[in-house]
JSON list of C-alpha atoms in Angstrom, two decimals:
[
{"chain": "A", "resi": 1, "resn": "UNK", "atom": "CA", "xyz": [22.61, 121.76, -113.79]},
{"chain": "A", "resi": 2, "resn": "UNK", "atom": "CA", "xyz": [23.97, 122.41, -117.29]},
{"chain": "A", "resi": 3, "resn": "UNK", "atom": "CA", "xyz": [25.05, 118.79, -117.50]},
{"chain": "A", "resi": 4, "resn": "UNK", "atom": "CA", "xyz": [21.80, 117.36, -116.17]},
{"chain": "A", "resi": 5, "resn": "UNK", "atom": "CA", "xyz": [19.69, 115.11, -118.37]},
{"chain": "A", "resi": 6, "resn": "UNK", "atom": "CA", "xyz": [16.33, 116.54, -119.50]},
{"chain": "A", "resi": 7, "resn": "UNK", "atom": "CA", "xyz": [14.59, 113.71, -117.68]},
{"chain": "A", "resi": 8, "resn": "UNK", "atom": "CA", "xyz": [16.12, 114.64, -114.34]},
{"chain": "A", "resi": 9, "resn": "UNK", "atom": "CA", "xyz": [13.31, 115.07, -111.84]},
{"chain": "A", "resi": 10, "resn": "UNK", "atom": "CA", "xyz": [13.58, 118.21, -109.76]},
{"chain": "A", "resi": 11, "resn": "UNK", "atom": "CA", "xyz": [10.98, 119.67, -107.39]},
{"chain": "A", "resi": 12, "resn": "UNK", "atom": "CA", "xyz": [8.76, 122.23, -109.08]},
{"chain": "A", "resi": 13, "resn": "UNK", "atom": "CA", "xyz": [9.31, 124.66, -106.20]},
{"chain": "A", "resi": 14, "resn": "UNK", "atom": "CA", "xyz": [13.04, 124.55, -106.92]},
{"chain": "A", "resi": 15, "resn": "UNK", "atom": "CA", "xyz": [12.54, 125.03, -110.67]},
{"chain": "A", "resi": 16, "resn": "UNK", "atom": "CA", "xyz": [10.17, 127.93, -110.09]},
{"chain": "A", "resi": 17, "resn": "UNK", "atom": "CA", "xyz": [12.77, 129.61, -107.87]},
{"chain": "A", "resi": 18, "resn": "UNK", "atom": "CA", "xyz": [15.70, 129.24, -110.25]},
{"chain": "A", "resi": 19, "resn": "UNK", "atom": "CA", "xyz": [13.84, 130.35, -113.41]},
{"chain": "A", "resi": 20, "resn": "UNK", "atom": "CA", "xyz": [12.94, 133.62, -111.70]},
{"chain": "A", "resi": 21, "resn": "UNK", "atom": "CA", "xyz": [16.50, 134.77, -112.33]},
{"chain": "A", "resi": 22, "resn": "UNK", "atom": "CA", "xyz": [17.22, 132.76, -115.49]},
{"chain": "A", "resi": 23, "resn": "UNK", "atom": "CA", "xyz": [17.46, 133.82, -119.13]},
{"chain": "A", "resi": 24, "resn": "UNK", "atom": "CA", "xyz": [15.28, 132.39, -121.88]},
{"chain": "A", "resi": 25, "resn": "UNK", "atom": "CA", "xyz": [17.89, 129.91, -123.14]},
{"chain": "A", "resi": 26, "resn": "UNK", "atom": "CA", "xyz": [19.55, 128.98, -119.86]},
{"chain": "A", "resi": 27, "resn": "UNK", "atom": "CA", "xyz": [19.80, 125.39, -118.55]},
{"chain": "A", "resi": 28, "resn": "UNK", "atom": "CA", "xyz": [17.27, 126.05, -115.72]},
{"chain": "A", "resi": 29, "resn": "UNK", "atom": "CA", "xyz": [14.74, 127.37, -118.22]},
{"chain": "A", "resi": 30, "resn": "UNK", "atom": "CA", "xyz": [15.21, 124.40, -120.55]},
{"chain": "A", "resi": 31, "resn": "UNK", "atom": "CA", "xyz": [14.87, 122.00, -117.64]},
{"chain": "A", "resi": 32, "resn": "UNK", "atom": "CA", "xyz": [11.66, 123.69, -116.51]},
{"chain": "A", "resi": 33, "resn": "UNK", "atom": "CA", "xyz": [10.21, 123.47, -120.03]},
{"chain": "A", "resi": 34, "resn": "UNK", "atom": "CA", "xyz": [11.04, 119.77, -120.24]},
{"chain": "A", "resi": 35, "resn": "UNK", "atom": "CA", "xyz": [9.49, 119.19, -116.81]},
{"chain": "A", "resi": 36, "resn": "UNK", "atom": "CA", "xyz": [6.27, 120.88, -117.92]},
{"chain": "A", "resi": 37, "resn": "UNK", "atom": "CA", "xyz": [6.01, 118.76, -121.08]},
{"chain": "A", "resi": 38, "resn": "UNK", "atom": "CA", "xyz": [5.37, 115.59, -119.09]},
{"chain": "A", "resi": 39, "resn": "UNK", "atom": "CA", "xyz": [3.91, 116.96, -115.85]},
{"chain": "A", "resi": 40, "resn": "UNK", "atom": "CA", "xyz": [0.26, 116.24, -115.02]},
{"chain": "A", "resi": 41, "resn": "UNK", "atom": "CA", "xyz": [-2.07, 119.19, -114.76]},
{"chain": "A", "resi": 42, "resn": "UNK", "atom": "CA", "xyz": [-2.20, 120.72, -111.30]},
{"chain": "A", "resi": 43, "resn": "UNK", "atom": "CA", "xyz": [-1.18, 123.70, -109.21]},
{"chain": "A", "resi": 44, "resn": "UNK", "atom": "CA", "xyz": [2.52, 122.79, -109.37]},
{"chain": "A", "resi": 45, "resn": "UNK", "atom": "CA", "xyz": [2.56, 122.78, -113.17]},
{"chain": "A", "resi": 46, "resn": "UNK", "atom": "CA", "xyz": [0.42, 125.94, -113.34]},
{"chain": "A", "resi": 47, "resn": "UNK", "atom": "CA", "xyz": [2.71, 127.86, -111.02]},
{"chain": "A", "resi": 48, "resn": "UNK", "atom": "CA", "xyz": [5.77, 126.85, -113.05]},
{"chain": "A", "resi": 49, "resn": "UNK", "atom": "CA", "xyz": [3.97, 127.82, -116.27]},
{"chain": "A", "resi": 50, "resn": "UNK", "atom": "CA", "xyz": [3.23, 131.23, -114.79]},
{"chain": "A", "resi": 51, "resn": "UNK", "atom": "CA", "xyz": [6.85, 131.66, -113.66]},
{"chain": "A", "resi": 52, "resn": "UNK", "atom": "CA", "xyz": [8.16, 130.85, -117.13]},
{"chain": "A", "resi": 53, "resn": "UNK", "atom": "CA", "xyz": [5.72, 133.06, -119.05]},
{"chain": "A", "resi": 54, "resn": "UNK", "atom": "CA", "xyz": [6.24, 136.07, -116.78]},
{"chain": "A", "resi": 55, "resn": "UNK", "atom": "CA", "xyz": [10.01, 135.75, -116.29]},
{"chain": "A", "resi": 56, "resn": "UNK", "atom": "CA", "xyz": [12.50, 134.12, -118.73]},
{"chain": "A", "resi": 57, "resn": "UNK", "atom": "CA", "xyz": [9.92, 133.55, -121.50]},
{"chain": "A", "resi": 58, "resn": "UNK", "atom": "CA", "xyz": [8.11, 136.89, -121.08]},
{"chain": "A", "resi": 59, "resn": "UNK", "atom": "CA", "xyz": [9.11, 138.06, -124.57]},
{"chain": "A", "resi": 60, "resn": "UNK", "atom": "CA", "xyz": [9.33, 134.81, -126.50]},
{"chain": "A", "resi": 61, "resn": "UNK", "atom": "CA", "xyz": [7.57, 131.49, -125.86]},
{"chain": "A", "resi": 62, "resn": "UNK", "atom": "CA", "xyz": [6.56, 128.50, -127.99]},
{"chain": "A", "resi": 63, "resn": "UNK", "atom": "CA", "xyz": [2.92, 128.42, -129.03]},
{"chain": "A", "resi": 64, "resn": "UNK", "atom": "CA", "xyz": [2.39, 125.00, -127.42]},
{"chain": "A", "resi": 65, "resn": "UNK", "atom": "CA", "xyz": [3.31, 126.49, -124.05]},
{"chain": "A", "resi": 66, "resn": "UNK", "atom": "CA", "xyz": [0.77, 129.32, -124.49]},
{"chain": "A", "resi": 67, "resn": "UNK", "atom": "CA", "xyz": [-1.86, 126.78, -125.54]},
{"chain": "A", "resi": 68, "resn": "UNK", "atom": "CA", "xyz": [-1.09, 124.65, -122.48]},
{"chain": "A", "resi": 69, "resn": "UNK", "atom": "CA", "xyz": [-1.61, 127.67, -120.22]},
{"chain": "A", "resi": 70, "resn": "UNK", "atom": "CA", "xyz": [-5.01, 128.38, -121.79]},
{"chain": "A", "resi": 71, "resn": "UNK", "atom": "CA", "xyz": [-6.12, 124.74, -121.68]},
{"chain": "A", "resi": 72, "resn": "UNK", "atom": "CA", "xyz": [-5.05, 124.46, -118.04]},
{"chain": "A", "resi": 73, "resn": "UNK", "atom": "CA", "xyz": [-7.47, 127.25, -117.10]},
{"chain": "A", "resi": 74, "resn": "UNK", "atom": "CA", "xyz": [-10.25, 125.75, -119.21]},
{"chain": "A", "resi": 75, "resn": "UNK", "atom": "CA", "xyz": [-9.86, 122.30, -117.64]},
{"chain": "A", "resi": 76, "resn": "UNK", "atom": "CA", "xyz": [-9.52, 123.43, -114.02]},
{"chain": "A", "resi": 77, "resn": "UNK", "atom": "CA", "xyz": [-12.30, 122.37, -111.68]},
{"chain": "A", "resi": 78, "resn": "UNK", "atom": "CA", "xyz": [-14.16, 125.29, -110.07]},
{"chain": "A", "resi": 79, "resn": "UNK", "atom": "CA", "xyz": [-12.97, 125.99, -106.54]},
{"chain": "A", "resi": 80, "resn": "UNK", "atom": "CA", "xyz": [-15.51, 125.98, -103.71]},
{"chain": "A", "resi": 81, "resn": "UNK", "atom": "CA", "xyz": [-16.70, 129.45, -102.64]},
{"chain": "A", "resi": 82, "resn": "UNK", "atom": "CA", "xyz": [-14.96, 131.10, -105.62]},
{"chain": "A", "resi": 83, "resn": "UNK", "atom": "CA", "xyz": [-17.54, 133.19, -107.45]},
{"chain": "A", "resi": 84, "resn": "UNK", "atom": "CA", "xyz": [-15.18, 134.52, -110.13]},
{"chain": "A", "resi": 85, "resn": "UNK", "atom": "CA", "xyz": [-12.72, 132.66, -112.32]},
{"chain": "A", "resi": 86, "resn": "UNK", "atom": "CA", "xyz": [-9.87, 135.12, -112.88]},
{"chain": "A", "resi": 87, "resn": "UNK", "atom": "CA", "xyz": [-8.11, 132.93, -115.47]},
{"chain": "A", "resi": 88, "resn": "UNK", "atom": "CA", "xyz": [-4.63, 134.26, -114.68]},
{"chain": "A", "resi": 89, "resn": "UNK", "atom": "CA", "xyz": [-2.82, 131.84, -117.00]},
{"chain": "A", "resi": 90, "resn": "UNK", "atom": "CA", "xyz": [-5.12, 132.58, -119.92]},
{"chain": "A", "resi": 91, "resn": "UNK", "atom": "CA", "xyz": [-4.73, 136.30, -119.41]},
{"chain": "A", "resi": 92, "resn": "UNK", "atom": "CA", "xyz": [-0.94, 136.00, -119.42]},
{"chain": "A", "resi": 93, "resn": "UNK", "atom": "CA", "xyz": [-0.94, 133.71, -122.46]},
{"chain": "A", "resi": 94, "resn": "UNK", "atom": "CA", "xyz": [-3.33, 135.77, -124.59]},
{"chain": "A", "resi": 95, "resn": "UNK", "atom": "CA", "xyz": [-1.56, 139.05, -123.81]},
{"chain": "A", "resi": 96, "resn": "UNK", "atom": "CA", "xyz": [1.89, 137.51, -124.37]},
{"chain": "A", "resi": 97, "resn": "UNK", "atom": "CA", "xyz": [4.14, 139.08, -127.00]},
{"chain": "A", "resi": 98, "resn": "UNK", "atom": "CA", "xyz": [4.42, 135.71, -128.78]},
{"chain": "A", "resi": 99, "resn": "UNK", "atom": "CA", "xyz": [0.67, 135.09, -128.96]},
{"chain": "A", "resi": 100, "resn": "UNK", "atom": "CA", "xyz": [-0.52, 135.35, -132.56]},
{"chain": "A", "resi": 101, "resn": "UNK", "atom": "CA", "xyz": [-3.61, 137.32, -133.51]},
{"chain": "A", "resi": 102, "resn": "UNK", "atom": "CA", "xyz": [-5.06, 134.18, -135.12]},
{"chain": "A", "resi": 103, "resn": "UNK", "atom": "CA", "xyz": [-4.72, 132.10, -131.95]},
{"chain": "A", "resi": 104, "resn": "UNK", "atom": "CA", "xyz": [-6.18, 134.91, -129.84]},
{"chain": "A", "resi": 105, "resn": "UNK", "atom": "CA", "xyz": [-9.13, 135.35, -132.22]},
{"chain": "A", "resi": 106, "resn": "UNK", "atom": "CA", "xyz": [-9.76, 131.60, -132.28]},
{"chain": "A", "resi": 107, "resn": "UNK", "atom": "CA", "xyz": [-9.95, 131.51, -128.49]},
{"chain": "A", "resi": 108, "resn": "UNK", "atom": "CA", "xyz": [-12.41, 134.40, -128.35]},
{"chain": "A", "resi": 109, "resn": "UNK", "atom": "CA", "xyz": [-14.69, 132.81, -130.91]},
{"chain": "A", "resi": 110, "resn": "UNK", "atom": "CA", "xyz": [-15.14, 129.89, -128.51]},
{"chain": "A", "resi": 111, "resn": "UNK", "atom": "CA", "xyz": [-15.07, 131.51, -125.05]},
{"chain": "A", "resi": 112, "resn": "UNK", "atom": "CA", "xyz": [-18.18, 132.33, -123.03]},
{"chain": "A", "resi": 113, "resn": "UNK", "atom": "CA", "xyz": [-19.48, 135.85, -122.49]},
{"chain": "A", "resi": 114, "resn": "UNK", "atom": "CA", "xyz": [-18.52, 135.65, -118.80]},
{"chain": "A", "resi": 115, "resn": "UNK", "atom": "CA", "xyz": [-14.92, 134.73, -119.66]},
{"chain": "A", "resi": 116, "resn": "UNK", "atom": "CA", "xyz": [-14.85, 137.61, -122.14]},
{"chain": "A", "resi": 117, "resn": "UNK", "atom": "CA", "xyz": [-15.51, 139.97, -119.24]},
{"chain": "A", "resi": 118, "resn": "UNK", "atom": "CA", "xyz": [-12.83, 138.36, -117.06]},
{"chain": "A", "resi": 119, "resn": "UNK", "atom": "CA", "xyz": [-10.27, 138.88, -119.84]},
{"chain": "A", "resi": 120, "resn": "UNK", "atom": "CA", "xyz": [-11.28, 142.52, -120.27]},
{"chain": "A", "resi": 121, "resn": "UNK", "atom": "CA", "xyz": [-9.96, 143.75, -116.95]},
{"chain": "A", "resi": 122, "resn": "UNK", "atom": "CA", "xyz": [-8.05, 147.02, -116.74]},
{"chain": "A", "resi": 123, "resn": "UNK", "atom": "CA", "xyz": [-4.63, 145.49, -116.02]},
{"chain": "A", "resi": 124, "resn": "UNK", "atom": "CA", "xyz": [-4.48, 143.62, -119.35]},
{"chain": "A", "resi": 125, "resn": "UNK", "atom": "CA", "xyz": [-2.27, 144.50, -122.31]},
{"chain": "A", "resi": 126, "resn": "UNK", "atom": "CA", "xyz": [-3.33, 146.40, -125.40]},
{"chain": "A", "resi": 127, "resn": "UNK", "atom": "CA", "xyz": [-3.55, 143.45, -127.80]},
{"chain": "A", "resi": 128, "resn": "UNK", "atom": "CA", "xyz": [-5.79, 141.48, -125.44]},
{"chain": "A", "resi": 129, "resn": "UNK", "atom": "CA", "xyz": [-8.07, 144.44, -124.76]},
{"chain": "A", "resi": 130, "resn": "UNK", "atom": "CA", "xyz": [-8.43, 145.19, -128.48]},
{"chain": "A", "resi": 131, "resn": "UNK", "atom": "CA", "xyz": [-9.37, 141.56, -129.09]},
{"chain": "A", "resi": 132, "resn": "UNK", "atom": "CA", "xyz": [-11.99, 141.64, -126.30]},
{"chain": "A", "resi": 133, "resn": "UNK", "atom": "CA", "xyz": [-13.54, 144.82, -127.71]},
{"chain": "A", "resi": 134, "resn": "UNK", "atom": "CA", "xyz": [-13.61, 143.41, -131.25]},
{"chain": "A", "resi": 135, "resn": "UNK", "atom": "CA", "xyz": [-15.21, 140.16, -130.12]},
{"chain": "A", "resi": 136, "resn": "UNK", "atom": "CA", "xyz": [-17.77, 142.00, -127.99]},
{"chain": "A", "resi": 137, "resn": "UNK", "atom": "CA", "xyz": [-18.87, 144.07, -130.99]},
{"chain": "A", "resi": 138, "resn": "UNK", "atom": "CA", "xyz": [-18.89, 140.97, -133.19]},
{"chain": "A", "resi": 139, "resn": "UNK", "atom": "CA", "xyz": [-21.19, 138.90, -130.97]},
{"chain": "A", "resi": 140, "resn": "UNK", "atom": "CA", "xyz": [-23.54, 141.70, -129.84]},
{"chain": "A", "resi": 141, "resn": "UNK", "atom": "CA", "xyz": [-26.88, 142.01, -131.63]},
{"chain": "A", "resi": 142, "resn": "UNK", "atom": "CA", "xyz": [-27.87, 145.47, -132.92]},
{"chain": "A", "resi": 143, "resn": "UNK", "atom": "CA", "xyz": [-31.18, 147.27, -132.49]},
{"chain": "A", "resi": 144, "resn": "UNK", "atom": "CA", "xyz": [-32.16, 145.18, -129.45]},
{"chain": "A", "resi": 145, "resn": "UNK", "atom": "CA", "xyz": [-34.61, 146.63, -126.92]},
{"chain": "A", "resi": 146, "resn": "UNK", "atom": "CA", "xyz": [-34.85, 145.53, -123.31]},
{"chain": "A", "resi": 147, "resn": "UNK", "atom": "CA", "xyz": [-37.24, 142.73, -122.36]},
{"chain": "A", "resi": 148, "resn": "UNK", "atom": "CA", "xyz": [-37.73, 140.79, -119.10]},
{"chain": "A", "resi": 149, "resn": "UNK", "atom": "CA", "xyz": [-36.19, 137.73, -120.77]},
{"chain": "A", "resi": 150, "resn": "UNK", "atom": "CA", "xyz": [-32.84, 139.52, -121.05]},
{"chain": "A", "resi": 151, "resn": "UNK", "atom": "CA", "xyz": [-32.47, 139.46, -117.27]},
{"chain": "A", "resi": 152, "resn": "UNK", "atom": "CA", "xyz": [-32.27, 135.66, -117.27]},
{"chain": "A", "resi": 153, "resn": "UNK", "atom": "CA", "xyz": [-30.61, 135.31, -120.70]},
{"chain": "A", "resi": 154, "resn": "UNK", "atom": "CA", "xyz": [-28.39, 138.42, -120.80]},
{"chain": "A", "resi": 155, "resn": "UNK", "atom": "CA", "xyz": [-26.67, 139.75, -123.89]},
{"chain": "A", "resi": 156, "resn": "UNK", "atom": "CA", "xyz": [-22.86, 139.56, -124.14]},
{"chain": "A", "resi": 157, "resn": "UNK", "atom": "CA", "xyz": [-22.61, 143.22, -123.09]},
{"chain": "A", "resi": 158, "resn": "UNK", "atom": "CA", "xyz": [-24.71, 142.61, -119.98]},
{"chain": "A", "resi": 159, "resn": "UNK", "atom": "CA", "xyz": [-22.56, 139.63, -119.03]},
{"chain": "A", "resi": 160, "resn": "UNK", "atom": "CA", "xyz": [-19.33, 141.60, -119.52]},
{"chain": "A", "resi": 161, "resn": "UNK", "atom": "CA", "xyz": [-20.63, 144.51, -117.42]},
{"chain": "A", "resi": 162, "resn": "UNK", "atom": "CA", "xyz": [-21.17, 142.11, -114.55]},
{"chain": "A", "resi": 163, "resn": "UNK", "atom": "CA", "xyz": [-17.37, 141.83, -114.19]},
{"chain": "A", "resi": 164, "resn": "UNK", "atom": "CA", "xyz": [-15.74, 144.36, -111.88]},
{"chain": "A", "resi": 165, "resn": "UNK", "atom": "CA", "xyz": [-12.54, 146.21, -112.74]},
{"chain": "A", "resi": 166, "resn": "UNK", "atom": "CA", "xyz": [-13.10, 146.43, -116.50]},
{"chain": "A", "resi": 167, "resn": "UNK", "atom": "CA", "xyz": [-10.64, 148.25, -118.74]},
{"chain": "A", "resi": 168, "resn": "UNK", "atom": "CA", "xyz": [-11.94, 151.65, -119.90]},
{"chain": "A", "resi": 169, "resn": "UNK", "atom": "CA", "xyz": [-12.15, 150.52, -123.53]},
{"chain": "A", "resi": 170, "resn": "UNK", "atom": "CA", "xyz": [-14.03, 147.34, -122.69]},
{"chain": "A", "resi": 171, "resn": "UNK", "atom": "CA", "xyz": [-16.40, 149.27, -120.42]},
{"chain": "A", "resi": 172, "resn": "UNK", "atom": "CA", "xyz": [-17.15, 151.80, -123.17]},
{"chain": "A", "resi": 173, "resn": "UNK", "atom": "CA", "xyz": [-17.69, 149.11, -125.80]},
{"chain": "A", "resi": 174, "resn": "UNK", "atom": "CA", "xyz": [-20.03, 147.17, -123.52]},
{"chain": "A", "resi": 175, "resn": "UNK", "atom": "CA", "xyz": [-22.12, 150.28, -122.83]},
{"chain": "A", "resi": 176, "resn": "UNK", "atom": "CA", "xyz": [-22.53, 150.88, -126.56]},
{"chain": "A", "resi": 177, "resn": "UNK", "atom": "CA", "xyz": [-23.65, 147.26, -127.06]},
{"chain": "A", "resi": 178, "resn": "UNK", "atom": "CA", "xyz": [-26.32, 147.20, -124.35]},
{"chain": "A", "resi": 179, "resn": "UNK", "atom": "CA", "xyz": [-29.97, 146.83, -125.34]},
{"chain": "A", "resi": 180, "resn": "UNK", "atom": "CA", "xyz": [-31.94, 150.06, -125.66]},
{"chain": "A", "resi": 181, "resn": "UNK", "atom": "CA", "xyz": [-34.81, 151.15, -123.44]},
{"chain": "A", "resi": 182, "resn": "UNK", "atom": "CA", "xyz": [-38.38, 149.80, -123.72]},
{"chain": "A", "resi": 183, "resn": "UNK", "atom": "CA", "xyz": [-39.82, 149.90, -127.23]},
{"chain": "A", "resi": 184, "resn": "UNK", "atom": "CA", "xyz": [-42.27, 152.66, -128.06]},
{"chain": "A", "resi": 185, "resn": "UNK", "atom": "CA", "xyz": [-45.81, 151.98, -129.22]},
{"chain": "A", "resi": 186, "resn": "UNK", "atom": "CA", "xyz": [-45.86, 151.18, -132.92]},
{"chain": "A", "resi": 187, "resn": "UNK", "atom": "CA", "xyz": [-49.33, 152.61, -133.44]},
{"chain": "A", "resi": 188, "resn": "UNK", "atom": "CA", "xyz": [-50.86, 149.24, -134.31]},
{"chain": "A", "resi": 189, "resn": "UNK", "atom": "CA", "xyz": [-50.60, 147.01, -131.24]},
{"chain": "A", "resi": 190, "resn": "UNK", "atom": "CA", "xyz": [-53.49, 146.95, -128.78]},
{"chain": "A", "resi": 191, "resn": "UNK", "atom": "CA", "xyz": [-52.76, 149.76, -126.34]},
{"chain": "A", "resi": 192, "resn": "UNK", "atom": "CA", "xyz": [-53.55, 147.74, -123.21]},
{"chain": "A", "resi": 193, "resn": "UNK", "atom": "CA", "xyz": [-51.35, 144.84, -124.32]},
{"chain": "A", "resi": 194, "resn": "UNK", "atom": "CA", "xyz": [-48.56, 147.27, -125.15]},
{"chain": "A", "resi": 195, "resn": "UNK", "atom": "CA", "xyz": [-48.86, 149.01, -121.77]},
{"chain": "A", "resi": 196, "resn": "UNK", "atom": "CA", "xyz": [-48.56, 145.70, -119.93]},
{"chain": "A", "resi": 197, "resn": "UNK", "atom": "CA", "xyz": [-45.54, 144.72, -121.99]},
{"chain": "A", "resi": 198, "resn": "UNK", "atom": "CA", "xyz": [-44.04, 148.20, -121.58]},
{"chain": "A", "resi": 199, "resn": "UNK", "atom": "CA", "xyz": [-44.35, 148.06, -117.78]},
{"chain": "A", "resi": 200, "resn": "UNK", "atom": "CA", "xyz": [-42.57, 144.72, -117.67]},
{"chain": "A", "resi": 201, "resn": "UNK", "atom": "CA", "xyz": [-39.83, 146.04, -119.98]},
{"chain": "A", "resi": 202, "resn": "UNK", "atom": "CA", "xyz": [-39.44, 149.18, -117.84]},
{"chain": "A", "resi": 203, "resn": "UNK", "atom": "CA", "xyz": [-38.97, 147.06, -114.73]},
{"chain": "A", "resi": 204, "resn": "UNK", "atom": "CA", "xyz": [-36.33, 145.02, -116.59]},
{"chain": "A", "resi": 205, "resn": "UNK", "atom": "CA", "xyz": [-34.64, 148.27, -117.71]},
{"chain": "A", "resi": 206, "resn": "UNK", "atom": "CA", "xyz": [-34.40, 149.44, -114.10]},
{"chain": "A", "resi": 207, "resn": "UNK", "atom": "CA", "xyz": [-33.08, 146.07, -112.94]},
{"chain": "A", "resi": 208, "resn": "UNK", "atom": "CA", "xyz": [-30.45, 145.94, -115.67]},
{"chain": "A", "resi": 209, "resn": "UNK", "atom": "CA", "xyz": [-29.07, 149.35, -114.75]},
{"chain": "A", "resi": 210, "resn": "UNK", "atom": "CA", "xyz": [-29.12, 148.53, -111.04]},
{"chain": "A", "resi": 211, "resn": "UNK", "atom": "CA", "xyz": [-26.85, 145.58, -111.78]},
{"chain": "A", "resi": 212, "resn": "UNK", "atom": "CA", "xyz": [-24.53, 147.63, -114.00]},
{"chain": "A", "resi": 213, "resn": "UNK", "atom": "CA", "xyz": [-24.21, 150.40, -111.43]},
{"chain": "A", "resi": 214, "resn": "UNK", "atom": "CA", "xyz": [-23.47, 147.97, -108.60]},
{"chain": "A", "resi": 215, "resn": "UNK", "atom": "CA", "xyz": [-20.78, 146.15, -110.55]},
{"chain": "A", "resi": 216, "resn": "UNK", "atom": "CA", "xyz": [-19.22, 149.24, -112.14]},
{"chain": "A", "resi": 217, "resn": "UNK", "atom": "CA", "xyz": [-18.86, 151.54, -109.15]},
{"chain": "A", "resi": 218, "resn": "UNK", "atom": "CA", "xyz": [-15.41, 152.56, -110.36]},
{"chain": "A", "resi": 219, "resn": "UNK", "atom": "CA", "xyz": [-16.82, 153.80, -113.66]},
{"chain": "A", "resi": 220, "resn": "UNK", "atom": "CA", "xyz": [-19.72, 155.97, -112.45]},
{"chain": "A", "resi": 221, "resn": "UNK", "atom": "CA", "xyz": [-18.16, 159.23, -113.64]},
{"chain": "A", "resi": 222, "resn": "UNK", "atom": "CA", "xyz": [-17.57, 157.81, -117.12]},
{"chain": "A", "resi": 223, "resn": "UNK", "atom": "CA", "xyz": [-21.09, 156.38, -117.16]},
{"chain": "A", "resi": 224, "resn": "UNK", "atom": "CA", "xyz": [-22.66, 159.74, -116.33]},
{"chain": "A", "resi": 225, "resn": "UNK", "atom": "CA", "xyz": [-20.80, 161.39, -119.20]},
{"chain": "A", "resi": 226, "resn": "UNK", "atom": "CA", "xyz": [-21.97, 158.61, -121.54]},
{"chain": "A", "resi": 227, "resn": "UNK", "atom": "CA", "xyz": [-25.61, 158.67, -120.40]},
{"chain": "A", "resi": 228, "resn": "UNK", "atom": "CA", "xyz": [-25.82, 162.48, -120.68]},
{"chain": "A", "resi": 229, "resn": "UNK", "atom": "CA", "xyz": [-26.29, 162.00, -124.43]},
{"chain": "A", "resi": 230, "resn": "UNK", "atom": "CA", "xyz": [-29.06, 159.42, -123.89]},
{"chain": "A", "resi": 231, "resn": "UNK", "atom": "CA", "xyz": [-32.02, 160.93, -121.96]},
{"chain": "A", "resi": 232, "resn": "UNK", "atom": "CA", "xyz": [-33.84, 157.66, -121.22]},
{"chain": "A", "resi": 233, "resn": "UNK", "atom": "CA", "xyz": [-30.68, 156.11, -119.79]},
{"chain": "A", "resi": 234, "resn": "UNK", "atom": "CA", "xyz": [-29.62, 159.27, -117.98]},
{"chain": "A", "resi": 235, "resn": "UNK", "atom": "CA", "xyz": [-32.87, 159.42, -116.05]},
{"chain": "A", "resi": 236, "resn": "UNK", "atom": "CA", "xyz": [-32.69, 155.89, -114.67]},
{"chain": "A", "resi": 237, "resn": "UNK", "atom": "CA", "xyz": [-28.94, 156.09, -113.96]},
{"chain": "A", "resi": 238, "resn": "UNK", "atom": "CA", "xyz": [-29.28, 159.32, -111.97]},
{"chain": "A", "resi": 239, "resn": "UNK", "atom": "CA", "xyz": [-32.32, 158.04, -110.09]},
{"chain": "A", "resi": 240, "resn": "UNK", "atom": "CA", "xyz": [-30.44, 154.97, -108.95]},
{"chain": "A", "resi": 241, "resn": "UNK", "atom": "CA", "xyz": [-27.22, 156.81, -108.07]},
{"chain": "A", "resi": 242, "resn": "UNK", "atom": "CA", "xyz": [-29.05, 159.44, -106.02]},
{"chain": "A", "resi": 243, "resn": "UNK", "atom": "CA", "xyz": [-31.85, 157.28, -104.65]},
{"chain": "A", "resi": 244, "resn": "UNK", "atom": "CA", "xyz": [-31.14, 153.59, -104.29]},
{"chain": "A", "resi": 245, "resn": "UNK", "atom": "CA", "xyz": [-27.32, 153.36, -104.48]},
{"chain": "A", "resi": 246, "resn": "UNK", "atom": "CA", "xyz": [-25.83, 156.58, -103.02]},
{"chain": "A", "resi": 247, "resn": "UNK", "atom": "CA", "xyz": [-23.40, 154.67, -100.78]},
{"chain": "A", "resi": 248, "resn": "UNK", "atom": "CA", "xyz": [-21.63, 153.34, -103.90]},
{"chain": "A", "resi": 249, "resn": "UNK", "atom": "CA", "xyz": [-21.08, 156.79, -105.41]},
{"chain": "A", "resi": 250, "resn": "UNK", "atom": "CA", "xyz": [-17.98, 158.88, -104.82]},
{"chain": "A", "resi": 251, "resn": "UNK", "atom": "CA", "xyz": [-19.03, 162.01, -102.83]},
{"chain": "A", "resi": 252, "resn": "UNK", "atom": "CA", "xyz": [-17.89, 164.45, -105.56]},
{"chain": "A", "resi": 253, "resn": "UNK", "atom": "CA", "xyz": [-20.49, 163.03, -107.97]},
{"chain": "A", "resi": 254, "resn": "UNK", "atom": "CA", "xyz": [-23.35, 163.52, -105.51]}
]
């Protein structure tokens, strides 16, 4: 293998097997890198990319290889019946030791709110989680109160909290970025018009928290501690946990 030409065509399954035990500068690793350079996008190339980035190149990898991993996820066609894109290659690339802060920040400036949640899962590395939290704070509006429109056009925090298995830091940041409860009467608006708008906002408030509580069943204890300092939130959270969603709550919390 050491004497093989870079253009030698070897099955990707074979390359994936040999790089699992190879060092970063070994002939098998170099051959796998050369194979990836010219390979068309597909599951074979993706699996070899993953093998390289998690095995021989786990500590050091060229930036073009990290960029290829991210672009492969972005360009992949959605799979039938798959409701969540877990973006495994992107998660490995953006949490890689060789990934620069600038490249990571550039990606987050362009990614969707839903992808931000996928990348904020609890198994991710510290650098990636810090970047998710920073981007979430950056793109979240301040002083926003709940409205019915936010159920169909959710804020970044709402979108992130729809992803299960969030890292503790991402979960806490998303809670802090959620819209506040229905706006109080300003003393000037027609009282009947305000009451109608307030009822609609209250219904949206309940619906938003129902969705959060369903998706974040693993964080209910943390959520109760957080909402204890926010009476309006605490009321609706406890009502749902005890009334409409008790089967999702760990028995000790009931």
